[in-house]
Tab-separated table of C-alpha atoms and ligand atoms in Angstrom:
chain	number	residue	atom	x	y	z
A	183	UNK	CA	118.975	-54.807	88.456
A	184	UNK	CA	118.809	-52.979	91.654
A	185	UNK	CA	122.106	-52.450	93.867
A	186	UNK	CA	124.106	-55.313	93.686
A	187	UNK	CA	127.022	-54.123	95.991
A	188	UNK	CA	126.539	-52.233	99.143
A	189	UNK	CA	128.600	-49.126	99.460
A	190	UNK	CA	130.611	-49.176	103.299
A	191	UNK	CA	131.332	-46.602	105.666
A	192	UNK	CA	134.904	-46.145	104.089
A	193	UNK	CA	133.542	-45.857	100.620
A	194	UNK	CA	134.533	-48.592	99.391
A	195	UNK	CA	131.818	-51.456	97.768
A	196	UNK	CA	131.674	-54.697	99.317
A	197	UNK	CA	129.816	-57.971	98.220
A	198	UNK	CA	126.356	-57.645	99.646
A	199	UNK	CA	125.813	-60.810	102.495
A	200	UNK	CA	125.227	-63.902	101.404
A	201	UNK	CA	121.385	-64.963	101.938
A	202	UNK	CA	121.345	-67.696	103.589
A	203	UNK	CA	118.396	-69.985	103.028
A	204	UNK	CA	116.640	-70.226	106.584
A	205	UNK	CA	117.599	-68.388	109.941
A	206	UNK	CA	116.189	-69.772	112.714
A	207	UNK	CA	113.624	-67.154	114.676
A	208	UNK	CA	114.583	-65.925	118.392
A	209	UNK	CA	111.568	-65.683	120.395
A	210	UNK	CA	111.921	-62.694	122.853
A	211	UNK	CA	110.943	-64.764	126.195
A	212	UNK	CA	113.686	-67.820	125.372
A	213	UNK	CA	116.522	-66.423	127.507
A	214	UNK	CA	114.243	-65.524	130.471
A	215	UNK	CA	112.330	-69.272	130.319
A	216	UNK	CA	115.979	-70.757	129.969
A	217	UNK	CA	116.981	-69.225	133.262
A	218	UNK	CA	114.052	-69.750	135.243
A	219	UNK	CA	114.912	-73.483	134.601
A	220	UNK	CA	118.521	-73.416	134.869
A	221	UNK	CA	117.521	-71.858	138.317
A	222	UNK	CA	115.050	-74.059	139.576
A	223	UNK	CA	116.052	-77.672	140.092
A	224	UNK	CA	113.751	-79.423	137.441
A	225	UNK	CA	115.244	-79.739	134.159
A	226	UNK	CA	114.434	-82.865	133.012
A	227	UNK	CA	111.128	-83.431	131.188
A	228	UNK	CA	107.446	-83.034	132.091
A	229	UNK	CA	107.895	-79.678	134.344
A	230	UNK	CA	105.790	-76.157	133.589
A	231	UNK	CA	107.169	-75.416	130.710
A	232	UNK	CA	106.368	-78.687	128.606
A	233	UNK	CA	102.745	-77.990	130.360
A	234	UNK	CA	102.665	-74.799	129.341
A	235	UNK	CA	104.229	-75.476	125.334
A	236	UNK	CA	101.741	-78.773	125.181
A	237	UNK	CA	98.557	-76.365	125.984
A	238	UNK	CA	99.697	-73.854	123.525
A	239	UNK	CA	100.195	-76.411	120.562
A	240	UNK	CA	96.792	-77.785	121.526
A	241	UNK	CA	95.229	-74.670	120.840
A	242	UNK	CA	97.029	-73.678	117.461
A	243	UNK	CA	95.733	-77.435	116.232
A	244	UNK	CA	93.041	-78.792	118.391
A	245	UNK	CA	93.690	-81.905	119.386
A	246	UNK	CA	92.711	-83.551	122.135
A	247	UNK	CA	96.036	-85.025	122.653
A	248	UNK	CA	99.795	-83.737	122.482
A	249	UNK	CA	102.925	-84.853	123.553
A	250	UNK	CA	106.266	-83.060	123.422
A	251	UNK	CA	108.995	-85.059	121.998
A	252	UNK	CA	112.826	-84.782	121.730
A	253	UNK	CA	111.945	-84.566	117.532
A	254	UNK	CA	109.643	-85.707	114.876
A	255	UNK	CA	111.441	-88.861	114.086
A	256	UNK	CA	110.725	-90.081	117.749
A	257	UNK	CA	107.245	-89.358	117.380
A	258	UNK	CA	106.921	-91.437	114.391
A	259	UNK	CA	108.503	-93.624	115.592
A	260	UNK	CA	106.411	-93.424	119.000
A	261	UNK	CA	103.443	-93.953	116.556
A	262	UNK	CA	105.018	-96.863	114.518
A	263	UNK	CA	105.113	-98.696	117.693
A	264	UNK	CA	101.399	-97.142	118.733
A	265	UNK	CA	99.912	-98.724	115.422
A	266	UNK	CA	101.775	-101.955	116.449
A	267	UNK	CA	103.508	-101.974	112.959
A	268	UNK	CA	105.691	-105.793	112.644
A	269	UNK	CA	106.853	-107.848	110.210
A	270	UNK	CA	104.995	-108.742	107.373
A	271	UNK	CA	102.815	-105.415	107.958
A	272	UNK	CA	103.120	-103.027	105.135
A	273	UNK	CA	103.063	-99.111	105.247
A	274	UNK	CA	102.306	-96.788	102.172
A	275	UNK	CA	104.408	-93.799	102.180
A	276	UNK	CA	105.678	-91.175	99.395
A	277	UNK	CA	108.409	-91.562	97.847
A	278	UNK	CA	109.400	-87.892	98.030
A	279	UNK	CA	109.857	-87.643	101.576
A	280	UNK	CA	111.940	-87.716	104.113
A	281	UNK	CA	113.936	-90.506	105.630
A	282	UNK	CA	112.469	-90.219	109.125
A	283	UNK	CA	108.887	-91.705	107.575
A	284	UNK	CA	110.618	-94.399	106.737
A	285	UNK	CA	113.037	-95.370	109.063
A	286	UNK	CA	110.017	-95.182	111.632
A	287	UNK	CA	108.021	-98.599	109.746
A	288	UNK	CA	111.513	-100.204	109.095
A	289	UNK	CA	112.725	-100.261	112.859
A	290	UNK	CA	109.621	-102.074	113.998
A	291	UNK	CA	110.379	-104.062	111.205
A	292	UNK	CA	107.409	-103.704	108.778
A	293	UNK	CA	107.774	-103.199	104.918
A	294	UNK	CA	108.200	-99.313	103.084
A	295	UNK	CA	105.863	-99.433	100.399
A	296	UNK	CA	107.079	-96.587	98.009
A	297	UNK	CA	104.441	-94.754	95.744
A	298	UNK	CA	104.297	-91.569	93.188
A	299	UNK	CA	103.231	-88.218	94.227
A	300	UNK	CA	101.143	-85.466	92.871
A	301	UNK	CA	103.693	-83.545	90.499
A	302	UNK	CA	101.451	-79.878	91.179
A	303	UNK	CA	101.951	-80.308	95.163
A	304	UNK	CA	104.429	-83.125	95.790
A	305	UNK	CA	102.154	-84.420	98.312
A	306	UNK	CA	101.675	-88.514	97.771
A	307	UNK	CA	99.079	-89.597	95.042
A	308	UNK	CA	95.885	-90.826	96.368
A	309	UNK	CA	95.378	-93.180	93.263
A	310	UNK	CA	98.995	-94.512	93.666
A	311	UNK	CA	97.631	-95.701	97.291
A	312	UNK	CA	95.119	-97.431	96.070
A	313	UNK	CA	96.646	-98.812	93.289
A	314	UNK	CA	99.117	-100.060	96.186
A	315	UNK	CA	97.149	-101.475	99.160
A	316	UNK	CA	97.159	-105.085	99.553
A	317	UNK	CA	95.928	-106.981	102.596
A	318	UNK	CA	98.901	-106.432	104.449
A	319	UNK	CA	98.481	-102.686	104.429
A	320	UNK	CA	98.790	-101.524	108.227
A	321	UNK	CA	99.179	-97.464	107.251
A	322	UNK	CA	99.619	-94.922	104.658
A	323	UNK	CA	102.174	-92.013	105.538
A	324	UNK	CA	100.831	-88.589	104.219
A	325	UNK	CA	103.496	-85.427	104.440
A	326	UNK	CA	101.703	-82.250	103.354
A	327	UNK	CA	104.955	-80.896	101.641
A	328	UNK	CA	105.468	-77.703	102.177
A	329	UNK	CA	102.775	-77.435	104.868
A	330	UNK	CA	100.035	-78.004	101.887
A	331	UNK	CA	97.520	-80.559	102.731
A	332	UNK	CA	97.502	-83.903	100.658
A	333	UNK	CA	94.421	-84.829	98.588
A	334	UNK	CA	92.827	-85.987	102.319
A	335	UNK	CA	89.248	-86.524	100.713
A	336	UNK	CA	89.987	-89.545	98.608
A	337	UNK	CA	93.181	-90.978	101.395
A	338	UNK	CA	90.185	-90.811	104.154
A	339	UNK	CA	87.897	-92.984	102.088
A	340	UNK	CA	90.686	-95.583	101.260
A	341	UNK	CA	91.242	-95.230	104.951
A	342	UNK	CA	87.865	-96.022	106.071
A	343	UNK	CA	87.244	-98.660	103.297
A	344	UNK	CA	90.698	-100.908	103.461
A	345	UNK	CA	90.496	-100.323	107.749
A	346	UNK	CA	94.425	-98.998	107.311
A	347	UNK	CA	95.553	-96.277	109.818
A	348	UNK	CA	96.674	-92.861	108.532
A	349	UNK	CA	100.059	-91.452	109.754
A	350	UNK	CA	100.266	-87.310	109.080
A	351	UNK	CA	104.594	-86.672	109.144
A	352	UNK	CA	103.072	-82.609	109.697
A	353	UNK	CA	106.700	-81.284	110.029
A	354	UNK	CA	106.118	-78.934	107.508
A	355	UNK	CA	102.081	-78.161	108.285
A	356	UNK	CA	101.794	-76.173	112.042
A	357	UNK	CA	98.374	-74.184	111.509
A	358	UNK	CA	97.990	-75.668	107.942
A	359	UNK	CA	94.183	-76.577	107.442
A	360	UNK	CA	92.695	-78.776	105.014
A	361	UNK	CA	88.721	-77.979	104.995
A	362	UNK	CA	89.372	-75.831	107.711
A	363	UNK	CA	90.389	-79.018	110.037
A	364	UNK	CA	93.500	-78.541	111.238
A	365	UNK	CA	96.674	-80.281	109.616
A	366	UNK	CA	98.218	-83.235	111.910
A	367	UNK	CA	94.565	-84.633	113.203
A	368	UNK	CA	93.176	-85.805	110.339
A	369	UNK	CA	94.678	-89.206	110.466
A	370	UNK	CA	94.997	-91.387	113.439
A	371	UNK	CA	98.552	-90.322	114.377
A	372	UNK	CA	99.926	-86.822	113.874
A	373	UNK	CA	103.909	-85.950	113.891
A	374	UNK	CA	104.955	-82.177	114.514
A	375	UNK	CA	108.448	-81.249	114.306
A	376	UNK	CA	110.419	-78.301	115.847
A	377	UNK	CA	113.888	-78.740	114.280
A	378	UNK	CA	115.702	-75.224	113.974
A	379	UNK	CA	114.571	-75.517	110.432
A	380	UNK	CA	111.269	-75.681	111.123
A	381	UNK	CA	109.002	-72.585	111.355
A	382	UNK	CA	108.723	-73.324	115.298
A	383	UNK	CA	111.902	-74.651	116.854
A	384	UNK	CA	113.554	-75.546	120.042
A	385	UNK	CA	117.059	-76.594	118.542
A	386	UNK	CA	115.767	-80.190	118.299
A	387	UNK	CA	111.985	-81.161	119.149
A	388	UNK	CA	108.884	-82.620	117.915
A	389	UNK	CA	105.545	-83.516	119.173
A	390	UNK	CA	102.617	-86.184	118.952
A	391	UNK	CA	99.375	-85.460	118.243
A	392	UNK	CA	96.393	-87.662	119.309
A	393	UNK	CA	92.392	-87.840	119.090
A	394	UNK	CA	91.976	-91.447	121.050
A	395	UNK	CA	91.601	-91.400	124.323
A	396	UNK	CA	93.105	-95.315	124.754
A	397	UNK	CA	96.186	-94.572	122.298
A	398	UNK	CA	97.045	-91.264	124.094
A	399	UNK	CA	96.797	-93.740	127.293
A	400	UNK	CA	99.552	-96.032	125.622
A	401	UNK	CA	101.173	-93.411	124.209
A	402	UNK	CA	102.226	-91.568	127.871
A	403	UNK	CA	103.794	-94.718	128.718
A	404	UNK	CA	106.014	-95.756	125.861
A	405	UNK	CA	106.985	-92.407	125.813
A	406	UNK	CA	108.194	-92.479	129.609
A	407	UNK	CA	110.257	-95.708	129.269
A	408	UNK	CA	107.505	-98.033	129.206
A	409	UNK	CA	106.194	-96.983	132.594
A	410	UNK	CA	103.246	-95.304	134.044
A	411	UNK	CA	104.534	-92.367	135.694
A	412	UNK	CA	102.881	-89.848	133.976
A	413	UNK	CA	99.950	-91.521	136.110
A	414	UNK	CA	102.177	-91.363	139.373
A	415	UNK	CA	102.631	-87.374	138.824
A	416	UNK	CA	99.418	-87.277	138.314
A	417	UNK	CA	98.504	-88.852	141.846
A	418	UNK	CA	96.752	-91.569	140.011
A	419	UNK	CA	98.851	-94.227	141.077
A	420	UNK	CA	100.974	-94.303	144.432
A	421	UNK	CA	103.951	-95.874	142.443
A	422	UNK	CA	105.248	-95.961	138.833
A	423	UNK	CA	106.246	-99.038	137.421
A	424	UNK	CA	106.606	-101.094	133.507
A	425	UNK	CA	104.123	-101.515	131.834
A	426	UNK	CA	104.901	-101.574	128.479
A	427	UNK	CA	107.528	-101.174	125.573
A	428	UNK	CA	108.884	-97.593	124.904
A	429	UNK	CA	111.815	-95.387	125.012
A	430	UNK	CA	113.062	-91.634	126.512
A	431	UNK	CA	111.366	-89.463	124.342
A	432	UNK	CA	110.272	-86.787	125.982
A	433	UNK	CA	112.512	-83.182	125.878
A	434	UNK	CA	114.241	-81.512	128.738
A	435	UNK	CA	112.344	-78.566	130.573
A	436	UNK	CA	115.426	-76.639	128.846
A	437	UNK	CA	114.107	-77.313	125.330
A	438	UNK	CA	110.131	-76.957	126.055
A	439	UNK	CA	111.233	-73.511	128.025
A	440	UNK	CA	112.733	-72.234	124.344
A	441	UNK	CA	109.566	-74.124	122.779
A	442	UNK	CA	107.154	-72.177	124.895
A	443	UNK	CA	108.403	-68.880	124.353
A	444	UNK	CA	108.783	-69.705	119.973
A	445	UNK	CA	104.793	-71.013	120.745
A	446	UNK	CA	103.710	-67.915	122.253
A	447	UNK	CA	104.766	-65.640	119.351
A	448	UNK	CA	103.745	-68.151	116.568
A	449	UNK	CA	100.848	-65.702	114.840
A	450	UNK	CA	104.289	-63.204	114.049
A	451	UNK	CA	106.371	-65.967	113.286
A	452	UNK	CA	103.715	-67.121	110.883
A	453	UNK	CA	102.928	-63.470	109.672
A	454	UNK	CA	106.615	-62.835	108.747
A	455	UNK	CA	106.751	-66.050	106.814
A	456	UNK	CA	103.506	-65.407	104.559
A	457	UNK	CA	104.755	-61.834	104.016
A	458	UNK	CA	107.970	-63.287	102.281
A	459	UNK	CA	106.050	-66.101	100.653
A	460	UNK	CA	103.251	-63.861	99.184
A	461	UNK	CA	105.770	-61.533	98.138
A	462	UNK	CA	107.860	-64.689	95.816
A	463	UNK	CA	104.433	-65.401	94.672
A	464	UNK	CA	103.207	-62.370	92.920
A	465	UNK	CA	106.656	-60.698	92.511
A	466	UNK	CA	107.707	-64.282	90.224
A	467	UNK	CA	104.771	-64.647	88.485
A	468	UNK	CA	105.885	-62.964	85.091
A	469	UNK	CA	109.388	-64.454	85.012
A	470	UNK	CA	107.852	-67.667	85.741
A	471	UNK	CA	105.069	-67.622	82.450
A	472	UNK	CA	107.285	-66.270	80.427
A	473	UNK	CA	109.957	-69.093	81.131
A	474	UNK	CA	107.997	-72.119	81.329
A	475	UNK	CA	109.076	-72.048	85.184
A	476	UNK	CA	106.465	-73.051	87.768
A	477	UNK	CA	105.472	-71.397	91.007
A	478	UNK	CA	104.659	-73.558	94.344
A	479	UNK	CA	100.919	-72.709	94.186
A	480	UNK	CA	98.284	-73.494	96.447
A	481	UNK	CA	95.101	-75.897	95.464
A	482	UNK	CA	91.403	-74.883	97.332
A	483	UNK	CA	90.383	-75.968	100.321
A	484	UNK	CA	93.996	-75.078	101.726
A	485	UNK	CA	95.607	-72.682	104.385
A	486	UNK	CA	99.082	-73.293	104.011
A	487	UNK	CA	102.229	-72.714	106.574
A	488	UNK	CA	104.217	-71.047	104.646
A	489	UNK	CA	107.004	-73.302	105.852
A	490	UNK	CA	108.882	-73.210	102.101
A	491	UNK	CA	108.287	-71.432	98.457
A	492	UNK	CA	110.168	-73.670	95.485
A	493	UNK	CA	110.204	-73.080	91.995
A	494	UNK	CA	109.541	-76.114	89.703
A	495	UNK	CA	111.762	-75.636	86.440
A	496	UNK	CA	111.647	-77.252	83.178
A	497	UNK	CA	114.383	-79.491	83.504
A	498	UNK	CA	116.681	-80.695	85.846
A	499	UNK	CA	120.088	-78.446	83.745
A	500	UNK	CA	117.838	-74.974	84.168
A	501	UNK	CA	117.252	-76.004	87.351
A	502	UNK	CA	120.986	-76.650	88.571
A	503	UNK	CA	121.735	-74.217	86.589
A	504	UNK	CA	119.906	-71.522	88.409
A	505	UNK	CA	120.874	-72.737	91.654
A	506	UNK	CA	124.778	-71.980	90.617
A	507	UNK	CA	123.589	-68.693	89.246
A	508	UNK	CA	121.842	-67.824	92.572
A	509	UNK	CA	124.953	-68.898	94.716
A	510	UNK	CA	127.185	-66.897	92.329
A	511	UNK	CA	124.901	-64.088	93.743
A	512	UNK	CA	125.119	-64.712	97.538
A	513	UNK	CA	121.914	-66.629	97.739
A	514	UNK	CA	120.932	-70.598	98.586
A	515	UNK	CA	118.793	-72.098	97.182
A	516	UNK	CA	119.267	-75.684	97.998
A	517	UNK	CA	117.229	-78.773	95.945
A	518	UNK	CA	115.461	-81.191	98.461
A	519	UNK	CA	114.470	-84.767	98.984
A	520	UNK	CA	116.429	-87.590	97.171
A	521	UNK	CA	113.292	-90.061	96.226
A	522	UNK	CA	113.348	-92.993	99.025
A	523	UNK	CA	113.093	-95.360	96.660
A	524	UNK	CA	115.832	-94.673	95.080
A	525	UNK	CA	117.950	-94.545	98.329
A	526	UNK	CA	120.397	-97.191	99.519
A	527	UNK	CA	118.016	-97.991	102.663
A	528	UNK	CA	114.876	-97.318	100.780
A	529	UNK	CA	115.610	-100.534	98.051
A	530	UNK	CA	116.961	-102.457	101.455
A	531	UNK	CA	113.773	-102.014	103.529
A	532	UNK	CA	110.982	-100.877	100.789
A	533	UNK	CA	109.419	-102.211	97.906
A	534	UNK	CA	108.410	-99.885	94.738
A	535	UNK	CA	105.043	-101.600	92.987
A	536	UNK	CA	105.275	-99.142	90.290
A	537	UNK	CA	107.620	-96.528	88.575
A	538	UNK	CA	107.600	-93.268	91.121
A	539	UNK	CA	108.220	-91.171	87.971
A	540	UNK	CA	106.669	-87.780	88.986
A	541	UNK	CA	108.561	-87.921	92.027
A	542	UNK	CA	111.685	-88.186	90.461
A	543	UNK	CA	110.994	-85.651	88.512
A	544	UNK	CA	109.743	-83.513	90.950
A	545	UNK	CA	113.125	-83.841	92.645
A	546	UNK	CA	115.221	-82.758	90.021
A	547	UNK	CA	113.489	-79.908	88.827
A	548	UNK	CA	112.786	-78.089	92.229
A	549	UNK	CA	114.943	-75.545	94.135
A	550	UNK	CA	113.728	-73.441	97.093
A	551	UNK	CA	114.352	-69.941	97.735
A	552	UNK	CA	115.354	-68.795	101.329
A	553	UNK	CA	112.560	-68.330	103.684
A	554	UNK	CA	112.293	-67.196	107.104
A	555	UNK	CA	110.453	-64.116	109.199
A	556	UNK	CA	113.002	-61.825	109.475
A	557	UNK	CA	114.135	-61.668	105.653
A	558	UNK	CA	114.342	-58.063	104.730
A	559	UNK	CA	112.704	-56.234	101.917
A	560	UNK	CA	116.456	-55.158	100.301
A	561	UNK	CA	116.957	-59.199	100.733
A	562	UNK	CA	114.013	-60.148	98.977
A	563	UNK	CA	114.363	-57.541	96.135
A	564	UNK	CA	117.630	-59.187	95.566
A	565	UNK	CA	116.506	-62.406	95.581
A	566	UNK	CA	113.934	-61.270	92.755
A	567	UNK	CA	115.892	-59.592	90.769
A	568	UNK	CA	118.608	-62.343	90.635
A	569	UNK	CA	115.456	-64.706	89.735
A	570	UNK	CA	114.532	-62.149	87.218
A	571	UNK	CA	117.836	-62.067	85.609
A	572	UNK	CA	117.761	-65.705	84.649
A	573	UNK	CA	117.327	-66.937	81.315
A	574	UNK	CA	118.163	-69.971	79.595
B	127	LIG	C1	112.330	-82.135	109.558
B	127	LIG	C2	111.476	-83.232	109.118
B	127	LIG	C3	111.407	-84.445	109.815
B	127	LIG	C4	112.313	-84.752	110.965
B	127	LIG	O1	112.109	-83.906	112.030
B	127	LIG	P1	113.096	-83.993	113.283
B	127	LIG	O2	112.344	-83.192	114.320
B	127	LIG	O3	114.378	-83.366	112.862
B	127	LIG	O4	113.240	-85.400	113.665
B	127	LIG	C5	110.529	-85.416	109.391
B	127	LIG	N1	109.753	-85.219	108.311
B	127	LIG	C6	109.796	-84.081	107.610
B	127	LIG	C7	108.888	-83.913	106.441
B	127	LIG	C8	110.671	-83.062	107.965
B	127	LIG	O5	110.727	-81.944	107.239
């Protein structure tokens, strides 16, 4: 074990600080962006510095199309209502995900169809989908967990072949690539989030992403309360009016102004995280063998985000077991998703055509270790050795 208690000025030891499991980063141009809005008198959404956040994010995934919105949730649910999900229209999601997939298809009233997931990646199990489709089948959900792509190959054939559209939740997946194409435009609607938990954040944000030209056109409105004035500040029209359904989800200059400056340093922010994540990797890789303990690992084809780094254990007891050993050490390492299917909501608005066994599995064996740039080398070797010095 290296030092476990950190010697203060006065001599005395002192618990070392508790690690906690993700800091959110501080980009060095947030305070200036914030005043230059607070100063000028446009706040409200749609000014230079969602211009200037939307042309970044463009660039890290290439797509055609972004919108900023106030979070991931609204822009699935922005693309629930783009895909014109209703009742009696089915969507395929994972059942190891998270509640703002499925809330999305149950507001516009559609159906949750809940199926298992790839126990190696947690990502959703292309043969489950197509064991699942029926004729109702509107859209499959894919989340690459972790910011590792799904099995797209297999999903984009079903896709093609059943004529279902394919909704990427890429909360997780910012400058992820799957066959070098870039996470979040693979499918026909793309959802990126930027949640202060997320490895680009703006307290609360998200974004859409887009490759049709007609959707994007529907999209700017529903956004904007249903009206075209996207088109009036674009001296398209002379006057803005409703058009359409929609809802306020577009941020405040205030939040794209943080959003731009986290955007502009995302190659460091992205750095730091891979450094910590590489270093789990290798520096876990004996423990793990030699305790039947798995390692997130990373299939071909696949850059990853390094948005999170869990350990799959053998059993649900090791695994709470090291997460109590872990705290008792100053370090969280929290589980994550409850299966939807499983969930109060998720047996109200979903059906479950088969057994989502892996994923429940899957959820009671993982924990994940803390993760963010700024983690320090004398943090991570603590957070090894404390790994290190579990046994069951
Ligand atoms: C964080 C997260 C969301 C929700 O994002 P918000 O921006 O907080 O709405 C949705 N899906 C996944 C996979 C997430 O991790």
């Amino acid at each position: 074990m290296r030092v476990e208690a950190l010697a203060t000025e006065s001599g005395h030891c002192a618990t070392p600080d508790r690690i906690i499991f993700s800091r959110p980063y501080r980009a060095a141009n947030e305070l200036a962006n914030l005043a230059t809005v607070l100063e000028s008198d446009h706040s409200h959404g749609d000014g230079q510095f969602t211009k200037s956040a939307t042309a970044r994010l463009k660039a890290i995934v290439g797509s055609p199309h972004a919108l900023l919105t106030t979070s991931c949730t609204h822009a699935l649910e922005l693309g629930a209502l783009l895909l014109e999900l209703g009742p009696g229209d089915e969507a395929i999601l994972p059942s190891f995900a998270f509640s703002s997939a499925a809330t999305a298809i149950a507001l516009r009233g559609a159906t949750c169809v809940f199926v298992d997931i790839d126990i190696e990646t947690g990502n959703i199990d292309a043969s489950a989908v197509s064991e699942a489709v029926t004729e109702h089948t509107k859209a499959v959900l894919v989340m690459h967990y972790g910011g590792v792509a799904a099995d797209m190959a297999p999903l984009l054939e079903l896709a093609e072949l059943h004529g279902f559209a394919l909704i990427e939740d890429n909360a997780h997946g910012l400058g992820g690539t799957w066959r070098g194409r870039a996470l979040g435009t693979l499918g026909t609607v793309g959802t990126q989030s930027f949640h202060d938990t997320k490895n680009v954040h703006c307290g609360e944000g998200g974004a859409l992403l887009l490759s049709d030209d007609l959707l994007m056109e529907r999209a700017e409105i529903m956004r904007e309360k249903g009206t075209d004035r996207a088109r009036f500040l674009r001296g398209q029209v002379d006057k803005y009016s409703w058009q359409d359904i929609g809802s306020s989800y577009l941020p405040s200059e205030l939040n794209a102004a943080v959003l731009d400056a986290q955007l502009s340093e995302f190659d460091a922010i992205q750095a730091g995280r891979h450094r910590v994540w590489n270093a789990y990797s290798k520096g876990l890789s004996r423990w793990a063998s030699a305790h039947d303990a798995h390692l997130m690992t990373i299939p071909p084809e696949r850059e990853h985000t390094a948005h999170l780094f869990y350990l799959r254990m053998p059993t649900e007891d090791s695994r709470d077991r090291l997460i109590r050993h872990l705290a008792k050490s100053g370090i969280s390492a929290p589980f994550h998703y409850v299966p939807l299917d499983t969930s109060t909501a998720g047996k109200k608005y979903g059906r479950t055509p088969n057994p989502c066994v892996r994923s429940a599995e899957f959820s009671s064996t993982i924990l994940r270790l803390p993760l963010w740039p700024l983690l320090n080398v004398d943090q991570q070797d603590r957070i090894l050795d404390a790994v290190d010095a579990f046994s069951w």
